[in-house]
Short mmCIF file of C-alpha atoms and ligand atoms in Angstrom, two decimals:
data_model
loop_
_atom_site.label_atom_id
_atom_site.label_comp_id
_atom_site.label_asym_id
_atom_site.label_seq_id
_atom_site.Cartn_x
_atom_site.Cartn_y
_atom_site.Cartn_z
CA MET Z 1 41.20 -34.20 -0.36
CA ASN Z 2 38.02 -33.11 1.77
CA LEU Z 3 38.35 -29.41 2.75
CA THR Z 4 36.36 -27.63 5.19
CA ILE Z 5 36.41 -24.13 6.34
CA LEU Z 6 37.29 -22.95 9.79
CA THR Z 7 35.41 -20.20 11.08
CA TYR Z 8 36.06 -17.57 14.06
CA PRO Z 9 36.33 -18.27 16.97
CA ASP Z 10 38.02 -21.46 16.04
CA LYS Z 11 41.75 -21.13 17.56
CA ARG Z 12 43.28 -23.08 14.79
CA LEU Z 13 43.08 -19.79 12.75
CA LYS Z 14 45.46 -18.15 15.15
CA GLN Z 15 48.21 -20.48 14.19
CA ILE Z 16 51.44 -19.18 12.32
CA SER Z 17 51.87 -20.94 8.96
CA LYS Z 18 55.17 -22.28 7.52
CA ASP Z 19 56.93 -21.78 4.55
CA VAL Z 20 56.23 -24.43 2.00
CA THR Z 21 59.82 -26.10 1.15
CA LYS Z 22 58.71 -28.89 -1.24
CA PHE Z 23 56.53 -28.00 -4.55
CA ASP Z 24 54.98 -31.51 -5.03
CA GLU Z 25 51.99 -33.44 -6.15
CA GLU Z 26 50.53 -32.88 -2.41
CA ILE Z 27 51.02 -29.13 -2.72
CA HIS Z 28 49.36 -29.35 -6.32
CA LYS Z 29 46.46 -31.20 -4.75
CA LEU Z 30 45.88 -28.90 -1.82
CA LEU Z 31 46.03 -25.65 -4.10
CA ASP Z 32 43.31 -27.44 -6.59
CA ALA Z 33 41.13 -28.24 -3.28
CA MET Z 34 41.62 -24.70 -2.08
CA ASN Z 35 40.41 -23.35 -5.33
CA GLU Z 36 37.22 -25.83 -5.53
CA MET Z 37 36.40 -24.60 -1.74
CA MET Z 38 36.88 -20.87 -2.67
CA LEU Z 39 34.46 -20.79 -5.77
CA LEU Z 40 31.77 -23.06 -4.25
CA SER Z 41 31.91 -20.45 -1.41
CA ASN Z 42 31.96 -17.46 -3.27
CA GLY Z 43 35.13 -16.43 -1.88
CA ILE Z 44 37.69 -14.14 -3.96
CA GLY Z 45 40.66 -15.12 -1.68
CA LEU Z 46 41.57 -17.87 0.81
CA ALA Z 47 44.53 -18.92 2.85
CA ALA Z 48 45.59 -22.48 3.42
CA ILE Z 49 45.25 -21.87 7.29
CA GLN Z 50 41.38 -21.57 6.65
CA VAL Z 51 41.21 -25.20 5.52
CA ASN Z 52 43.57 -26.00 8.53
CA TYR Z 53 46.78 -26.28 6.50
CA PRO Z 54 49.28 -24.08 8.29
CA LEU Z 55 51.43 -23.20 5.21
CA ASN Z 56 52.19 -19.97 3.62
CA ILE Z 57 49.82 -20.28 0.80
CA LEU Z 58 47.17 -18.24 -0.47
CA ILE Z 59 44.87 -17.96 -3.54
CA LEU Z 60 43.16 -15.26 -5.00
CA ASN Z 61 40.46 -14.72 -8.02
CA ILE Z 62 39.62 -11.17 -8.09
CA PRO Z 63 36.25 -10.51 -9.80
CA ASP Z 64 36.23 -8.34 -13.12
CA SER Z 65 34.10 -4.95 -13.56
CA GLU Z 66 31.06 -7.05 -14.06
CA GLY Z 67 31.69 -9.09 -10.87
CA GLU Z 68 32.23 -12.15 -12.70
CA GLN Z 69 35.13 -14.73 -11.46
CA HIS Z 70 37.28 -16.21 -14.27
CA PRO Z 71 39.33 -19.52 -13.94
CA ASP Z 72 42.30 -17.42 -15.96
CA ASN Z 73 42.27 -15.04 -13.21
CA LEU Z 74 43.25 -17.42 -10.56
CA MET Z 75 46.59 -16.63 -8.76
CA GLU Z 76 48.43 -18.74 -6.58
CA ILE Z 77 50.75 -17.14 -4.01
CA ILE Z 78 52.96 -19.10 -1.88
CA ASN Z 79 55.69 -17.83 0.69
CA PRO Z 80 54.87 -14.42 0.26
CA VAL Z 81 56.97 -11.49 1.55
CA ILE Z 82 55.88 -7.92 1.32
CA ILE Z 83 58.91 -5.74 0.03
CA ASN Z 84 57.56 -2.31 -0.36
CA LYS Z 85 54.04 -0.72 0.35
CA GLU Z 86 52.76 2.64 -0.26
CA GLY Z 87 49.72 5.13 0.81
CA LEU Z 88 46.51 4.10 2.54
CA THR Z 89 43.37 3.01 1.51
CA THR Z 90 39.95 1.71 3.26
CA TYR Z 91 37.60 -1.06 1.93
CA GLN Z 92 34.72 -2.97 3.35
CA GLU Z 93 36.05 -6.36 3.99
CA GLY Z 94 34.36 -9.83 4.61
CA CYS Z 95 36.06 -12.98 5.19
CA LEU Z 96 34.86 -16.93 4.64
CA SER Z 97 36.17 -17.73 8.35
CA VAL Z 98 33.79 -14.67 9.63
CA PRO Z 99 30.66 -15.21 7.66
CA GLY Z 100 28.12 -12.45 7.43
CA PHE Z 101 30.11 -9.68 8.69
CA TYR Z 102 31.88 -6.87 6.84
CA GLU Z 103 33.52 -3.92 8.10
CA ASP Z 104 35.81 -0.78 6.81
CA ILE Z 105 39.40 -1.74 7.09
CA GLU Z 106 42.41 0.30 6.53
CA ARG Z 107 45.32 -1.04 4.38
CA TYR Z 108 48.08 -0.17 2.47
CA GLU Z 109 47.13 1.12 -1.07
CA THR Z 110 50.02 -0.80 -3.13
CA VAL Z 111 52.14 -3.61 -2.16
CA THR Z 112 55.13 -5.55 -3.95
CA ILE Z 113 55.26 -8.96 -3.17
CA ASN Z 114 57.90 -11.59 -3.69
CA TYR Z 115 56.50 -15.10 -3.65
CA GLN Z 116 56.71 -18.36 -5.21
CA ASP Z 117 54.42 -20.27 -8.03
CA ARG Z 118 53.39 -23.59 -7.52
CA HIS Z 119 56.57 -25.03 -9.11
CA GLY Z 120 58.81 -23.03 -6.63
CA ASN Z 121 59.48 -20.29 -8.93
CA THR Z 122 60.63 -17.15 -7.46
CA LYS Z 123 57.96 -14.26 -8.75
CA SER Z 124 57.74 -10.53 -7.92
CA LEU Z 125 54.22 -8.59 -7.94
CA ASP Z 126 53.32 -4.82 -7.86
CA ALA Z 127 49.50 -4.93 -6.74
CA ASP Z 128 47.09 -2.35 -6.38
CA GLY Z 129 43.20 -1.79 -5.57
CA LEU Z 130 41.30 -4.81 -4.55
CA LEU Z 131 44.35 -7.07 -5.57
CA SER Z 132 46.46 -5.47 -3.12
CA ILE Z 133 43.98 -5.28 -0.41
CA ALA Z 134 43.24 -8.99 -0.83
CA ILE Z 135 46.98 -9.91 -0.65
CA GLN Z 136 47.30 -8.07 2.67
CA HIS Z 137 44.02 -9.60 4.12
CA GLU Z 138 44.94 -13.00 3.30
CA MET Z 139 48.48 -12.36 4.67
CA ASP Z 140 47.43 -11.61 7.79
CA HIS Z 141 45.68 -15.04 7.65
CA LEU Z 142 49.54 -16.56 7.68
CA ALA Z 143 50.13 -14.86 10.63
CA GLY Z 144 47.66 -15.85 12.58
CA LYS Z 145 45.31 -12.61 12.24
CA LEU Z 146 41.66 -11.74 11.35
CA PHE Z 147 40.74 -8.51 9.87
CA ILE Z 148 38.41 -8.40 13.13
CA GLU Z 149 41.36 -7.72 15.04
CA LYS Z 150 41.88 -4.33 13.17
CA LEU Z 151 38.55 -3.02 14.58
CA SER Z 152 38.49 -0.36 17.26
CA TYR Z 153 37.19 -1.30 20.91
CA ALA Z 154 33.86 0.03 20.07
CA ARG Z 155 33.43 -1.82 16.70
CA ARG Z 156 35.02 -4.98 17.97
CA LYS Z 157 32.18 -5.18 20.78
CA LYS Z 158 29.58 -4.62 18.16
CA PHE Z 159 30.92 -7.30 16.39
CA GLU Z 160 31.19 -9.92 19.11
CA LYS Z 161 27.43 -9.35 20.16
CA GLU Z 162 26.06 -9.29 16.45
CA TYR Z 163 28.29 -12.50 15.51
CA LYS Z 164 27.26 -14.36 18.77
CA ARG Z 165 23.77 -13.54 17.69
CA ALA Z 166 24.05 -14.89 14.37
CA ILE Z 167 25.59 -18.15 15.58
CA LYS Z 168 22.80 -18.90 18.36
CA GLU Z 169 20.31 -17.97 15.39
CA LYS Z 170 21.61 -20.61 12.93
CA LYS Z 171 21.90 -23.19 15.70
CA ALA Z 172 18.42 -22.67 16.80
C1 QAP U 201 39.06 -11.57 1.64
O1 QAP U 201 36.84 -12.56 1.12
C2 QAP U 201 38.84 -10.18 0.96
O2 QAP U 201 30.94 -13.32 4.91
C3 QAP U 201 38.30 -12.31 0.85
O3 QAP U 201 28.88 -15.16 3.90
C4 QAP U 201 37.73 -9.40 1.47
O4 QAP U 201 36.40 -14.02 -0.21
C5 QAP U 201 39.82 -9.81 0.33
C6 QAP U 201 32.58 -14.28 1.79
C7 QAP U 201 37.70 -8.13 1.12
C8 QAP U 201 39.55 -8.40 -0.11
C9 QAP U 201 38.52 -7.41 -0.03
C10 QAP U 201 32.46 -13.70 3.31
C11 QAP U 201 31.66 -15.16 1.35
C12 QAP U 201 33.56 -14.01 0.97
C13 QAP U 201 30.98 -13.78 3.79
C14 QAP U 201 36.26 -13.28 0.77
C15 QAP U 201 29.96 -14.59 3.31
C16 QAP U 201 30.35 -15.21 2.27
C17 QAP U 201 35.01 -13.47 1.55
CO1 CO U 202 39.73 -13.98 5.53
#
């Protein structure tokens, strides 16, 4: 399975992802390839649509207090639904599909989700801290949304200018 990460402004990132209905070998292979791609890219979270699979799948590997990622901390979240959300928090977010750009984004402080694991078993999770933020960021991808869409008009303009310049410089 040969995956590449789609980057803004690729329109394929705007697709609405669909629920997974078959928890088969194909899905397991996709999950494994996504994990490999996330770690190679120094990511902490990745949605399937970022590698051009419009399916309701996200993976996360939240670093420990030393900033280290452990294979044991991999989370595979399929068909997630937020069933409760509380409070507000702000965090400087980035995204593998918007490389080199980071901005403060407001999210719910805690979320409770229902989801399925790679075998189709139903699970529930109470998340706070970075895990909660990452789940919301990745779930936005499943709805075709990028974190830059949450910026104010002025900050979005600043982003578009900086990002276009960065793309030009990479090409030159
Ligand atoms: C989403 O983001 C996220 O610009 C995951 O050059 C972000 O893994 C969840 C990355 C913040 C919670 C808080 C970004 C790697 C990785 C870049 C990522 C880059 C290299 C972003
Ligand atoms: Co992202």
